[in-house]
Amino acid sequence: MSLDVASIRKDFPVLHRLINDKPLVYLDSANTSQKPQVVIDALANFMANGYAPINRSAYQLAAEATDLFEGTRTALAKFINAPKAHEVIFTKNATEALNLVILSWGRANMKAGDTVLLTHMEHHANIVPWHMLVAERGIQLRWIPLTSDGQLDLSNLDSLLQGVKVFSFTAMSNVLGTINPVQQLCAAAHKAGALAIVDACQSVPHQLTDVQAWDADFVTFSSHKMCGPSGVGVLWGREALLEALPPFLGGGNMIADVRLDGFTTAELPAKFEAGTPAIAEVIALGAAVRYLDNLGMANIRRHEIEMSTYVLNSLTERFGDDITIHGPTNPELRGATFSFAFRGIHPHDLSQVLDQSNVCVRAGHHCAKPLMRILGANATARASFYLYNTQQEADMLADALDSASDIF
Amino acid sequence: MAGLEDLYREIILDHYRTPRNRGELDAPAVSAEGHNPLCGDEIRIFVDVQDGVVTDVRFNGSGCSISQSSASMMTSAIKGKPVDQVKAIVKKFKSMMTVDEDESPVDESLNLGDLEALQGVVKFPVRIKCATLGWNTLLDALTTAGQ
Ligand SMILES: Cc1ncc(COP(=O)(O)O)c(C=O)c1O
């Protein structure tokens, strides 16, 4: 079934906003996505009529809040095909989820000389915590390079994986759009005896996720990129691994007992959910999950393949050599996130000019400076399309790009 | 809404297309490096200070039209001037950019010349950091030079 984008657009109030009497062309969903009315309603309803603490109180209002909160956990477990709901841990964002697993697992299991395999297309959130372990533990980092069209160069994967303790990689690049073969990479990691951590921040919002089919060990992502509110991230992990993993943050909710001389941890998932969580936001994330699920992730993926096909064809037809679009040219191998260089105009200047037409793109290093250096750029402009974007908007991007040439 | 013509004035684009004092200086000149962590812009400023005078200044690096033209205009404005006066110009410029932090008075009589064209940047708050990148880096370079 193909997506009814016109009807989807009606669900997103902000897409009807006029700025300086012109429509908004929101092409920054890889950064953060817009929110449908059902999510806004879930947030507002809970704040207005249901707000209460979770887990700690017997009264009905609190019990209802707890049910709603846990309802999101159950919905998410189903959404990513997790075997058990208590394997789904709520964090502040994907960054915190990555820090949790990297630092907790690394501190418990890694010593000087142990090696981690990463890729050249990682987000800083999957680089910097490892650098912290390099400083703290003396571990070593190894990197998978890229091919010229922005895919992982897997020709030496098996030798790169030799002796590696952890292989941590993104499921989809936030700069290049490249979709990585997660299942194959997890299998290779396991064959080499390594743990597989998947940064699925860019992938979960855009295609079906099946953590069991992937055979991953840990998977992380953020609510705000999948139509949910900001302030919530998700860590999924295999039950046995989470059981063995030391807690990350200490405090309320994560303990079974606290004495003057120590503490014992609570069961999953509370063990990793110290302190008061983003209650309303988690509940509203549940509405986002149901919204995406109703539309069908396979349909969303198909729409984005169509968008990618259109964007790649129309921009290259119109601008030829004046535009360089990074990443794979085959729409089947990529998401609809496009970093590009245009007529030598600096990305900041470009995004400033596009803003005159309300075309919202990101300019910068996209929290992937190592990758930027490999691309030979300090920055790129990035246009990213989601379920609510249309071919007409791709044309408006192209028109706005043309107008930039008048200035520079 | 502020129009692009406020931002991309002809003199700014001229300095962007044809930067002045682009390059490097050898020792005894010193240099400092500046980054805009938000956008990845990088700049290096070289200064040669002799007897309290900035006898030569160069810059290199890469960045947007605002950061590059601002650095280019800055080098033209300070070259050959005594350090005291250079610091007064920096202060006046940062004050124009609304980011002058210390309390001491700004020398209102100073004429910033071409630099006045950057006034429009203030209407685009996220670009203020672009305009001031070279200037903050210059201050670092002067500190390195013992000034
Ligand atoms: C691939 C990838 N990983 C991790 C993150 C971090 O997500 P958050 O900022 O929500 O913690 C992002 C967000 O930009 C991302 O694109």
XYZ file of C-alpha atoms and ligand atoms in Angstrom:
571
model
C 0.000 0.000 0.000
C 1.363 3.402 -0.781
C 1.223 6.222 1.728
C -1.508 8.809 1.461
C 0.874 11.707 2.040
C -1.821 14.362 1.577
C -3.785 12.859 4.418
C -0.661 12.336 6.542
C 0.191 16.016 6.152
C -3.181 16.875 7.695
C -2.028 15.077 10.845
C 0.922 17.447 11.344
C -0.278 20.903 12.405
C 3.047 22.647 11.924
C 3.128 21.745 8.240
C 0.211 24.128 7.736
C 1.968 27.050 9.284
C 2.820 29.945 7.012
C 6.016 31.817 7.779
C 6.166 35.235 6.160
C 3.092 34.181 4.153
C 4.867 31.225 2.624
C 4.461 27.518 3.400
C 6.985 25.662 5.470
C 9.169 23.129 3.651
C 10.554 21.029 6.470
C 13.508 18.985 5.238
C 15.309 18.428 8.526
C 13.718 15.266 9.873
C 17.054 13.461 10.188
C 17.762 16.088 12.819
C 14.386 15.849 14.485
C 10.936 15.005 13.143
C 7.676 16.907 13.349
C 4.816 15.655 15.545
C 1.378 14.428 14.523
C -1.748 15.612 16.347
C -2.165 12.249 18.120
C 1.193 12.723 19.827
C 0.422 16.326 20.741
C -2.943 15.197 22.117
C -1.430 12.346 24.118
C 1.033 14.768 25.689
C -1.551 17.453 26.402
C -4.199 14.996 27.618
C -1.879 13.368 30.060
C -0.660 16.726 31.329
C -4.222 17.995 31.692
C -6.105 14.953 32.922
C -3.766 12.191 33.912
C -0.546 13.561 35.280
C 0.814 11.540 38.190
C 3.975 9.769 39.272
C 4.613 6.234 38.134
C 5.623 3.134 40.076
C 5.520 4.571 43.549
C 1.921 5.179 44.539
C -1.208 3.190 45.154
C -3.828 5.728 44.152
C -5.767 5.303 40.956
C -4.346 8.319 39.130
C -0.820 6.977 39.611
C -1.847 3.481 38.621
C -3.325 4.837 35.378
C -0.158 6.801 34.656
C 1.935 3.696 35.274
C -0.231 1.692 32.883
C 0.126 4.329 30.165
C 3.874 4.538 30.706
C 4.314 0.770 30.602
C 1.980 0.678 27.616
C 4.631 2.529 25.617
C 7.223 -0.032 26.655
C 4.999 -2.882 25.468
C 4.168 -1.087 22.215
C 7.852 -0.408 21.565
C 8.829 -3.998 22.279
C 6.325 -5.144 19.669
C 7.417 -2.380 17.256
C 11.042 -3.559 17.241
C 10.152 -7.243 17.805
C 11.892 -7.451 21.163
C 11.293 -10.780 22.915
C 10.463 -9.115 26.230
C 9.099 -5.712 27.164
C 11.468 -5.342 30.118
C 14.386 -5.417 27.693
C 13.275 -1.945 26.576
C 14.979 0.718 28.695
C 14.012 4.400 28.616
C 16.808 6.961 28.665
C 17.009 10.680 27.962
C 17.972 10.268 24.305
C 19.920 7.945 22.025
C 23.138 9.581 23.178
C 22.465 8.571 26.767
C 21.442 5.082 25.656
C 24.756 4.703 23.818
C 26.720 6.084 26.770
C 24.900 3.683 29.073
C 25.778 0.581 27.129
C 29.256 1.659 26.032
C 30.481 2.892 29.401
C 28.755 0.297 31.590
C 29.699 -2.634 29.403
C 33.151 -1.274 28.653
C 34.048 -0.599 32.276
C 32.897 -4.047 33.328
C 34.446 -5.968 30.474
C 37.303 -4.092 28.822
C 40.929 -3.656 29.744
C 43.996 -2.062 28.177
C 44.633 -3.320 24.672
C 41.083 -4.591 24.071
C 39.809 -3.511 20.669
C 36.552 -2.001 19.446
C 35.567 -1.846 15.790
C 33.697 1.275 14.624
C 33.049 2.747 11.188
C 34.002 5.995 9.519
C 30.336 7.010 9.290
C 29.531 7.094 13.010
C 27.777 9.902 14.834
C 29.790 11.467 17.665
C 27.470 9.667 20.109
C 29.032 6.378 18.975
C 32.580 7.753 18.963
C 33.150 10.005 21.955
C 32.115 7.504 24.681
C 34.632 5.080 23.148
C 37.307 7.788 23.221
C 36.448 8.200 26.885
C 37.173 4.493 27.394
C 40.423 4.896 25.478
C 41.454 7.497 28.036
C 40.069 5.569 30.982
C 41.001 2.006 30.090
C 43.548 2.165 27.290
C 41.310 0.310 24.835
C 42.001 0.580 21.112
C 39.744 1.680 18.272
C 39.706 0.236 14.780
C 37.692 1.659 11.898
C 35.899 0.326 8.834
C 36.592 2.666 5.897
C 34.063 3.709 3.257
C 33.781 3.105 -0.455
C 33.686 6.083 -2.809
C 29.873 6.023 -2.892
C 29.606 6.148 0.881
C 29.018 2.527 1.768
C 30.983 0.539 4.316
C 33.980 -1.076 2.674
C 33.476 -4.596 3.979
C 36.188 -6.218 1.884
C 38.380 -6.748 4.962
C 35.622 -7.132 7.518
C 36.735 -10.501 8.828
C 40.314 -9.432 9.382
C 39.206 -6.122 10.925
C 37.030 -8.104 13.315
C 39.855 -10.358 14.430
C 40.365 -10.104 18.171
C 37.674 -7.425 18.483
C 35.546 -7.376 21.637
C 32.806 -5.024 20.424
C 31.578 -3.994 16.987
C 29.481 -0.849 17.290
C 27.962 0.687 14.165
C 25.144 2.771 12.795
C 22.250 1.110 10.987
C 21.876 4.166 8.765
C 24.204 7.128 8.296
C 22.782 10.485 9.350
C 25.041 12.181 6.775
C 25.203 9.857 3.775
C 21.841 8.164 4.121
C 23.581 4.811 3.658
C 21.642 1.856 5.064
C 24.034 -0.736 6.440
C 23.488 -4.508 6.255
C 22.827 -4.835 9.979
C 22.026 -8.530 9.947
C 25.215 -9.374 8.072
C 27.301 -7.156 10.364
C 25.848 -8.685 13.539
C 26.508 -12.175 12.176
C 30.106 -11.258 11.361
C 30.578 -9.751 14.820
C 29.266 -12.865 16.513
C 31.366 -15.159 14.357
C 34.399 -13.221 15.601
C 33.181 -13.472 19.188
C 32.378 -9.759 19.394
C 29.377 -7.983 20.855
C 27.183 -6.130 18.298
C 25.857 -2.690 19.267
C 23.580 -1.032 16.707
C 22.976 2.723 16.671
C 19.530 2.605 15.067
C 18.695 6.271 15.597
C 18.273 6.987 11.877
C 16.864 3.633 10.969
C 14.022 2.928 13.415
C 11.943 5.953 12.253
C 12.165 4.970 8.597
C 11.903 1.205 8.180
C 10.856 -2.009 9.901
C 13.025 -2.924 12.865
C 13.369 -6.511 13.977
C 16.054 -6.806 16.633
C 15.720 -10.598 16.604
C 16.137 -10.881 12.846
C 19.147 -8.555 13.164
C 20.445 -10.765 15.959
C 21.867 -7.619 17.581
C 22.994 -7.473 21.217
C 22.127 -3.839 21.962
C 20.115 -1.343 19.899
C 19.658 2.371 20.615
C 17.391 5.083 19.187
C 15.600 8.358 19.987
C 11.913 9.213 20.285
C 12.183 12.658 18.729
C 13.251 11.391 15.318
C 10.248 9.034 15.075
C 7.408 11.542 15.589
C 7.622 11.319 19.383
C 8.603 14.059 21.842
C 12.192 14.954 22.666
C 13.560 13.884 26.039
C 13.241 10.137 25.533
C 15.721 7.624 24.167
C 15.561 3.863 24.030
C 18.055 1.134 24.744
C 17.070 -2.384 23.855
C 19.341 -5.215 24.967
C 19.219 -8.976 25.250
C 17.836 -9.906 28.625
C 20.891 -11.881 29.732
C 23.246 -9.070 28.743
C 21.154 -6.456 30.558
C 21.059 -8.699 33.636
C 24.844 -8.886 33.618
C 25.364 -5.182 32.843
C 26.201 -2.980 35.869
C 23.861 -0.020 36.422
C 24.832 3.297 34.841
C 23.115 6.000 36.880
C 22.411 5.475 40.557
C 19.513 6.853 42.561
C 15.817 6.354 43.063
C 13.828 3.677 41.242
C 16.884 1.623 40.223
C 17.436 -0.068 43.571
C 16.034 -3.086 45.368
C 17.582 -2.037 48.668
C 19.893 0.642 49.980
C 21.820 0.298 53.226
C 24.502 2.415 54.823
C 27.118 0.089 53.371
C 25.758 -0.405 49.859
C 22.835 -1.141 47.563
C 21.317 -3.860 45.437
C 19.786 -3.140 42.055
C 16.173 -3.464 41.017
C 15.003 -5.883 38.340
C 14.895 -4.915 34.676
C 13.973 -2.390 33.404
C 14.031 -0.278 36.595
C 17.715 -1.135 37.143
C 18.617 1.269 34.321
C 15.934 3.885 34.903
C 17.232 5.924 37.811
C 15.205 8.938 38.882
C 11.938 10.325 37.582
C 11.682 9.719 33.847
C 10.090 11.913 31.170
C 6.674 10.476 32.070
C 4.473 12.485 29.710
C 6.943 12.226 26.845
C 7.236 8.466 27.159
C 3.453 8.202 27.126
C 3.260 10.390 24.027
C 5.956 8.285 22.382
C 3.481 5.433 22.681
C 1.077 7.420 20.503
C 3.864 7.959 17.954
C 4.631 4.245 17.835
C 0.969 3.422 17.245
C 0.745 6.131 14.590
C 3.742 4.770 12.667
C 2.574 1.203 13.130
C -0.864 1.998 11.708
C 0.685 3.550 8.621
C 3.036 0.597 8.309
C 6.803 0.899 8.406
C 7.128 -0.993 5.131
C 4.884 1.631 3.480
C 6.936 4.446 4.964
C 10.098 2.811 3.649
C 8.524 2.494 0.188
C 7.551 6.174 0.209
C 11.112 7.127 1.094
C 12.542 4.987 -1.688
C 10.208 6.829 -4.082
C 11.280 10.151 -2.595
C 14.957 9.219 -2.913
C 14.490 8.187 -6.505
C 12.772 11.470 -7.290
C 15.247 13.657 -5.415
C 18.318 11.994 -6.915
C 16.910 12.119 -10.456
C 15.468 15.611 -10.349
C 18.444 17.294 -8.686
C 21.029 15.676 -10.934
C 18.956 16.321 -14.043
C 18.515 19.955 -13.155
C 21.961 20.787 -11.800
C 24.300 18.205 -13.331
C 27.855 18.694 -12.106
C 26.855 21.748 -10.063
C 25.592 19.463 -7.341
C 27.447 16.680 -5.543
C 25.170 14.399 -3.568
C 27.041 12.200 -1.120
C 26.175 8.589 -0.431
C 24.787 5.709 -2.487
C 23.092 6.469 -5.794
C 20.852 3.402 -5.545
C 17.691 4.409 -3.607
C 17.329 0.839 -2.327
C 20.588 1.206 -0.437
C 19.814 4.493 1.254
C 17.346 6.515 3.239
C 16.012 9.860 2.019
C 18.740 11.895 3.743
C 20.966 13.808 1.351
C 24.126 15.693 2.174
C 25.261 17.742 -0.738
C 27.601 20.409 -2.037
C 26.222 22.985 -4.465
C 28.149 25.303 -6.805
C 30.859 25.900 -4.218
C 28.472 27.859 -2.003
C 29.221 27.344 1.664
C 26.509 25.245 3.368
C 25.772 27.992 5.891
C 25.227 30.529 3.185
C 23.153 28.023 1.276
C 20.898 27.233 4.227
C 20.517 30.949 4.904
C 19.306 31.545 1.360
C 17.020 28.494 1.466
C 15.492 29.901 4.640
C 14.157 32.809 2.597
C 11.894 30.238 0.953
C 11.181 28.526 4.310
C 13.140 25.529 3.096
C 14.580 24.102 6.311
C 17.812 22.184 5.846
C 20.679 21.564 8.198
C 24.123 22.969 7.504
C 27.105 21.810 9.488
C 29.113 18.750 10.394
C 26.059 16.760 11.567
C 27.949 15.492 14.625
C 30.139 13.377 12.358
C 33.411 15.297 12.097
C 35.581 12.262 11.267
C 33.299 11.537 8.310
C 33.370 15.215 7.265
C 37.169 15.087 7.094
C 36.924 12.022 4.862
C 34.462 13.833 2.598
C 36.964 16.695 2.524
C 34.479 19.221 3.875
C 34.057 21.190 7.079
C 30.361 21.108 6.571
C 27.653 19.987 4.195
C 24.086 21.028 3.623
C 21.664 18.217 4.354
C 18.083 17.829 3.198
C 16.227 14.938 4.791
C 12.766 13.716 3.829
C 10.242 11.807 5.901
C 6.755 10.370 5.613
C 5.133 13.793 5.281
C 7.365 15.169 2.515
C 6.326 15.443 -1.104
C 7.934 15.600 -4.531
C 6.631 19.134 -4.779
C 8.767 20.005 -1.757
C 11.790 18.489 -3.471
C 11.060 20.870 -6.369
C 10.839 23.797 -3.956
C 14.256 22.838 -2.615
C 15.613 22.855 -6.166
C 14.054 26.259 -6.919
C 15.490 27.698 -3.721
C 18.923 26.298 -4.558
C 18.794 28.037 -7.913
C 18.086 31.358 -6.212
C 21.277 30.985 -4.147
C 23.324 31.263 -7.313
C 21.973 34.765 -7.854
C 23.818 35.953 -4.760
C 27.076 34.020 -4.770
C 11.779 39.832 8.411
C 15.401 40.783 7.789
C 16.222 40.474 4.097
C 19.283 38.788 2.699
C 20.480 42.135 1.350
C 21.120 43.120 4.974
C 23.438 40.165 5.332
C 25.152 39.754 2.014
C 26.265 43.312 1.293
C 28.432 43.780 -1.779
C 31.541 44.680 0.225
C 31.156 41.458 2.235
C 30.851 39.353 -0.885
C 33.854 41.160 -2.316
C 36.028 40.207 0.656
C 34.648 36.666 0.460
C 35.501 36.292 -3.221
C 38.828 38.109 -2.977
C 40.082 37.689 0.569
C 42.832 40.066 1.711
C 45.827 38.834 3.703
C 45.066 35.197 3.146
C 48.005 32.936 3.895
C 50.482 32.171 6.629
C 53.398 33.844 8.398
C 56.616 32.190 9.559
C 58.167 32.621 12.985
C 58.690 34.883 14.828
C 55.018 35.424 13.989
C 52.650 33.364 16.122
C 49.260 31.889 15.369
C 46.077 30.642 16.997
C 43.323 28.378 15.747
C 39.595 28.912 16.162
C 36.666 26.548 15.605
C 32.978 27.106 15.388
C 31.868 23.854 16.995
C 28.348 24.226 15.640
C 29.237 24.363 11.993
C 32.783 23.101 11.740
C 34.236 26.377 10.431
C 37.954 26.597 11.108
C 40.271 29.557 11.016
C 43.917 30.216 11.816
C 45.179 33.723 12.445
C 48.878 34.598 12.192
C 50.174 37.792 13.772
C 53.587 39.338 13.785
C 53.947 41.793 16.665
C 57.050 44.013 16.744
C 57.527 46.626 19.452
C 53.846 46.685 20.303
C 52.710 47.006 16.691
C 50.903 44.373 14.608
C 53.274 44.610 11.673
C 51.667 41.791 9.722
C 48.624 39.540 9.916
C 47.309 36.648 7.806
C 44.511 34.148 8.015
C 43.604 30.819 6.503
C 41.037 28.109 7.038
C 37.609 27.580 5.616
C 34.174 28.761 6.418
C 31.110 30.603 5.237
C 31.051 33.984 3.524
C 30.466 35.771 6.818
C 33.342 34.206 8.755
C 35.751 34.548 5.844
C 34.867 38.102 4.876
C 34.875 39.209 8.496
C 38.380 37.802 8.953
C 39.539 39.408 5.721
C 38.187 42.826 6.705
C 39.638 42.422 10.156
C 43.136 41.842 8.829
C 42.862 44.956 6.647
C 41.638 47.002 9.592
C 44.389 46.053 12.038
C 47.498 45.638 9.932
C 50.198 48.131 10.947
C 48.297 49.320 14.019
C 49.567 49.377 17.609
C 48.231 46.518 19.757
C 46.280 48.952 21.970
C 44.420 50.279 19.003
C 43.857 46.775 17.626
C 42.258 45.779 20.902
C 40.044 48.855 20.795
C 38.926 47.884 17.283
C 38.185 44.342 18.434
C 36.142 45.748 21.292
C 34.216 48.079 19.037
C 33.513 45.288 16.582
C 32.336 42.871 19.264
C 30.156 45.597 20.676
C 28.603 46.089 17.241
C 27.990 42.329 17.192
C 26.346 42.646 20.655
C 28.876 40.243 22.183
C 31.251 42.631 23.972
C 31.528 41.094 27.421
C 33.668 43.333 29.560
C 32.563 46.544 31.157
C 35.210 48.953 29.925
C 33.916 51.696 27.618
C 33.884 51.278 23.866
C 35.797 53.939 21.914
C 32.852 55.384 19.983
C 35.099 57.660 17.936
C 36.740 54.675 16.220
C 35.694 54.311 12.621
C 35.309 50.681 11.608
C 35.156 51.547 7.917
C 34.194 48.595 5.715
C 33.514 46.521 8.798
C 30.331 48.512 9.364
C 28.894 46.456 6.512
C 28.743 43.508 8.897
C 26.212 45.356 11.058
C 23.394 43.466 9.330
C 24.668 40.164 10.757
C 23.099 41.131 14.089
C 19.692 40.609 12.519
C 20.661 36.949 11.975
C 21.683 35.924 15.488
C 22.988 32.462 14.583
C 25.499 34.083 12.239
C 27.068 36.323 14.906
C 29.375 33.462 15.843
C 30.498 33.276 12.209
C 31.334 36.979 12.160
C 33.261 36.901 15.439
C 35.214 33.680 14.890
C 38.255 35.393 13.402
C 38.189 38.132 16.021
C 38.201 35.806 19.007
C 40.970 33.855 17.347
C 42.934 37.075 16.861
C 42.697 37.753 20.595
C 44.067 34.253 21.252
C 46.926 34.890 18.828
C 47.726 38.188 20.547
C 47.780 36.394 23.894
C 50.193 33.857 22.416
C 52.314 36.782 21.274
C 52.475 37.911 24.890
C 50.133 40.846 24.349
C 23.070 8.171 13.835
C 22.764 8.925 15.082
N 23.149 8.442 16.258
C 22.895 9.086 17.415
C 22.240 10.292 17.426
C 22.010 10.994 18.732
O 20.670 11.154 18.980
P 20.189 12.135 20.148
O 20.713 13.487 19.798
O 18.717 12.062 20.099
O 20.774 11.622 21.411
C 21.811 10.845 16.217
C 21.109 12.149 16.195
O 21.459 13.058 15.492
C 22.088 10.149 15.026
O 21.717 10.653 13.840
